[in-house]
C-alpha cells in the first residue's frame, strides 16, 4: 500500500487496499483459538458420540474411564441436567434441547458423555472405556415420512411437527381461480454445510466464588445466543463472559453452532474445577456440528398467458434434524419478506411446517434459507417458461419488480430498499454475452452434446431483522411475548493519549477483512490514512459494546457495522471539530479533516495535526468546550425500517436487498454424467462497494460454496439413519480443479437505509447459483424434476432415460 | 481423532524389520509412507501394538530393472517412482497412472508398495500390477516368495500376505516394443479414488483390460483382437461378471455401464497407441 | 534406533526452519501436535487430521507433506520448514506471500499456511506452470473462503516474479 499524499480526501472506501490482517496470517502469526496459550492447569475434553441415529440410553457406565490415570472427570446427560437448564427453543412446543443426550440419542454423533483429561490423547483413550447400553429405536430420515410417523422423536410433542403455520398475503385464492395456467414444482433440498477449515473450539473456566463462567470460543454470533447460553448455565449475563479469539478460521454461519458446546464445556470446567479446552475434530464436525436445513417444497404458481405470475402457493416442510436448536426455525423465516424473490407477485399463500428427524440439528449456514427458497422459486420460473413455451429470460423480465418502484413493499411485508432490476438484467445479458452463449448451446447440441443454459434472478437479503423469527408465532402469541425487532449494530471509535485512533467492532470477523474496511471507513471521516487507524476485531462481552444482533451473520458487516463505524467516527469528528474551532478561531462547520490535519477550510496554514487535537481531551480536558470531550464514541444503530412482524404477519425480514442475476452454460458428459460449467455469469447489485477486492472475494467464495452444494456436497444418511458423509473423503468439497472462475458484473444502487449505501454481498451466490446450475441441467436434459446435488449418480440415469 | 498407544520401531535393516514382524505377528503393522495408515490410526480403526517403520532400510529404497521388470522397493515413494527418469521409457502405462494417485502432496510420502499392500480396490497401483501381470515380493525372516498380482489381491483391502511377511518390493514388467497403453479414470474430483479406472495394454496378439474401482479388487481380462459389436458383447459379459460395488458415488449398474463405455475407449486408445 | 515404547515420551529432534530443535513425544503423537503444542509453532494448522484438506502441509526434507499424516517419531532427524520460515525477515514477506496479499488470496487464512508451503516448493521445482498445472497441484488443498480464483492468480503472479528474480540473479 502506498502512502497517499496529504491532500487525500474522503475516498479510501471503494479502494481495494491490502488487508491489515494478512501480514500475520501469511507468516504463521495468526491467533486462532488453538494457537493461544491457556492456563497451565488446563484440561482437555473429548466427546463420546452416539453411533446410533435413534436409541434409548439404558445405562452409561463411566467407572473404568474414571479410573484411567489422567482422567479428571466424565460428564453425562444426568450431570448436565443437574447443573443447567435446557437451551431455549424458538417455538411454542413441549420439547427440550440439551447440549448432550439425556436418556435418549436422536442423531448419529449426538454427544453422550464428555471426558476431561490431561490431554486429548488420554481423553480419547478414556472414551473407549465408557460402556453405554443402547436400545436402538427406528430412525426417521425422510422429513415427509416423519410428518405422519408413529415413531416420535420427542414424546411430549405427540407428533414430529414442531410448528405448523399458514400465511396468506393478498388474495391468492382469487388469483389461482382466475389464472390461465397453473405450474408447479416439487423439490427436496438436501442437507449440506459450508464446513469451515477451522473446526469449533472452546476454552472455559468457572469461578465458584462468583458463580461465573469465562469462556473463549470461536463463536460468531448472533449474540442472542449469549442470553440462551447464560440462561442454560443459570447465571445472569454478567456472569457469563464470552470472548472470541482475534482470528477465526472461517465460519459461513457454521460457528454459530458452537454454542451448545460452549455450555457443555463450561459445565465440564465447573465439574473438573479447572479450565477445560475442547477442539472439535473433523469427524465430529461433519457428523454433529451443524447442517443447513433440508427442505421439501411444493410450490405452485398462478400464471397468466404471457408468463406473468399472479400468485404463489408454498407448502414447505423444513427438516431441522433432531432438535429445534436456537435460532431455528429461523432458516424457514429468514426469507419471509422475500417469498416472491425479485418479482412483483402480490398474492402468496404459505404453509410452513417444521419437522423433526433423526439427523444433526440444523443451524446457520451461508445463504440461510435463501438456497432452499430460491431453489423452488427459480425452478418454478424455469418451468413456467418451458410449460408456456416462453423464453425463460422473458418470464423473468416480465415478472421483475419494475424500475422506479423502490422502496418496494413485497406482498409478504419485505421492504426492498433500492435497485433497478430490469437494468441490471439488461446489462448482464449484454456484457455477459447471453446471445453468444445461446449460440454455443446450439452448436454443442448440433454436435450431439448435452448442453443447457440456466438463468436465475434473486433478491439477496442482508442485515436480518432480529424479530423475523417471531413470524413462527401467531400474532396472538407475539402480542403475548412482546415485540422483537431491529438489528443493533455497534461501533466504538476511541482516541488515546498519543492521539491515535482505535476502533472496536462487535462484528466478530471470521476472515472477511473487517479490520481493514472499518479502518477505511474511519479514515475517510477523520481525514487519516487507514494505516493510522487500528481496529480491534475480537470481542469480549464483559468489556465491549454489544447487543443481541452483534456478530458476523446475515451479511451485515458492510451495511450495518460499517454504517455504525461511520456514525461513531462522525460523532468523534463532530466533537473534535468543536475543539478545533475553539483553538483555530473559526466556526466548527468550517473545520475540515484532511491528510492527517484538522484546519480551517480554505486556509491550510490555520491547522493542527490530527494527533495533537485528538490527544487534547486526555491531557487538557479542562480546555475543551462543554460536552466536547472527545475520548471514546460508541454508537448503537438500529434501522427503523426493521419493525416487528405485523398483525397480518407481514414481515420485513431484512434491511437491505441486493439483486443478483445469473446465467450459465453447462455440459453433461453422456458417458459419465459428469457436469462441467462452461460459462458462469453473475451480476450483482450490492449497493455501494466499500472494497472491490473483498466484494470479489465474497462472490468467488460464495460461488464455490454454491457449486459445492449444487454438484458435490451432501450430508447423506442411509435409510436406517446411519451417517454416510463422515470424512472429507465422503463429503466432497470442490477444489481448484472443480471451481471455474465466474464472470462478475456489477451495478450499484446505494441503499437509502444504510449510512454508507452498502448492502450485504456474501451470501447471494449461495442462493442463486445452485438453482441456476440446476436450471441449466434441466435445460440440457429436458427434464422437469431435478434435485441436488447434481452428481453423476443422479444424472446418469436421467441421461439414460432420455435415450430413445 | 488421536491414535491409541503403540510402540514404534525404526528398523535399521531388513532383518530387524523381519524379526519384529515375526515376534509381534498380527499385532505389528508396517508403516512406510503412512498416508493411509496414519488416518486409520487416528480414527482408531487400526490398533497395532507395534509400528515398524521401514523407511530407513537402505536396501528397500531402490528402483531397479531386473529380469525385464521394474523392481520397486518397499521404501520407494510414489513421487520418487514418478520422478525416475527411465519410467516413461520402461513402462508408459505406469507413467500414465501414477499422477492419478491422490495428490502431489501425498505422493511425496506415500509408497508404491504401501498402496499394493493396502489393496484398496479403487487404487491405481494394484490396478496397474494386475494389468501388467506384475508380481509382489513377500519376505519374512525365513523365506522369500514372489506372487502374481492377480493372486495377491484376494478381496476388499485383503491380500495373500501373511502377518509376518513384508511386501519387500513390487515388480512391474517393462513394456515390450510396439505395445500400446492407455489409462483412463473417472472420479468425482481430481485426486479422488476411482469410481472406475481402466488400464489397457495392446500388442499384436490382443488387448488386455484391467478394471479398478468396480469389484472388491482389480480384475483383468484379455479381449484378444475383438472389435465392433463382438467387443461390446465381451465387455458386457466382463462387466456383468464383475461384482460391482454400490456406494454414494455410483450404483453397481452405473459402474458396469462405465466399464463397458470407458473400457471400450481405453482399449481403442491402447490399440491406437501401438507402434 | 531402539524400540520406543508406548505411553512414554521420547526425544524427537528436527531441524525446524533452519534451527535444530527437540521436544518430547509419545510414539503416537502426530507431527501436527508436536509442531504446534510441543515446539510452539502454531502457524501450521489442523483442518481434518485425515490428509484431505491440506491445511497442515509442511516441507519435510524438501517435499510438501501432510503433517497430520506423519508421526512425530517418523520425523526424527528430518529437516522441516513451516510457514514461519517463509518470510526473509520479520516485517518482510516472500514473493509468494506478497502475491497472496496483493491478490487477496486469503480470507480467514486458516488453510493458507499449507497452501503457501505447497506452492513454495512447487514454484521452485516448476518455475513456469500453466494455470491448469497450478489448479491441479492446488487440488490437494481445500479453501472454503476464496473460491480459489485469487490463489491461482497469486501463484501465477509469484511464478512470474520469481522467474524474473532468477533471471536477474
XYZ file of C-alpha atoms in Angstrom, chain A residues 120-121 124-125 128 281 283 671-672 674 711-712 716 724 727-728 732-733 735 737-738 791-793 796-797, chain B residues 1-5 42-44 47 186 188-190 192 246-251 254 257-258 261-262 265:
52
model
C -6.651 -35.112 24.196
C -4.935 -38.449 23.619
C -9.833 -40.313 23.758
C -8.358 -43.390 25.469
C -13.155 -46.242 24.788
C -12.115 -32.704 15.222
C -15.172 -36.204 12.142
C -20.984 -41.460 -20.576
C -20.212 -40.486 -17.003
C -20.216 -35.542 -15.027
C -22.757 -30.610 -7.566
C -20.704 -32.261 -4.819
C -26.081 -38.314 3.265
C -22.607 -41.644 5.391
C -14.978 -37.750 6.388
C -13.697 -35.295 3.810
C -16.729 -33.844 -1.188
C -15.687 -30.231 -1.149
C -11.085 -27.968 -5.112
C -9.768 -28.164 -10.306
C -13.544 -28.106 -9.921
C -23.918 -35.919 -9.053
C -23.096 -38.397 -11.797
C -25.048 -40.931 -9.764
C -26.542 -40.809 -15.324
C -29.958 -42.459 -15.068
C -9.031 -38.175 16.481
C -5.802 -39.284 18.120
C -4.197 -42.706 17.785
C -4.279 -45.270 20.556
C -0.955 -46.212 22.071
C -6.087 -41.550 14.252
C -9.605 -42.909 13.789
C -8.562 -45.907 15.886
C -4.877 -50.797 16.530
C -13.391 -41.439 -13.687
C -15.861 -37.310 -8.605
C -12.971 -34.905 -8.235
C -9.420 -34.869 -9.435
C -10.317 -38.973 -5.580
C -22.609 -49.638 -4.895
C -21.730 -46.550 -2.880
C -22.506 -42.858 -2.575
C -20.757 -42.131 -5.856
C -22.277 -44.701 -8.186
C -24.639 -47.631 -8.332
C -23.540 -47.356 -13.388
C -22.018 -49.234 -17.662
C -18.820 -47.243 -17.208
C -18.064 -47.489 -22.202
C -14.787 -46.269 -20.714
C -12.487 -46.208 -25.123
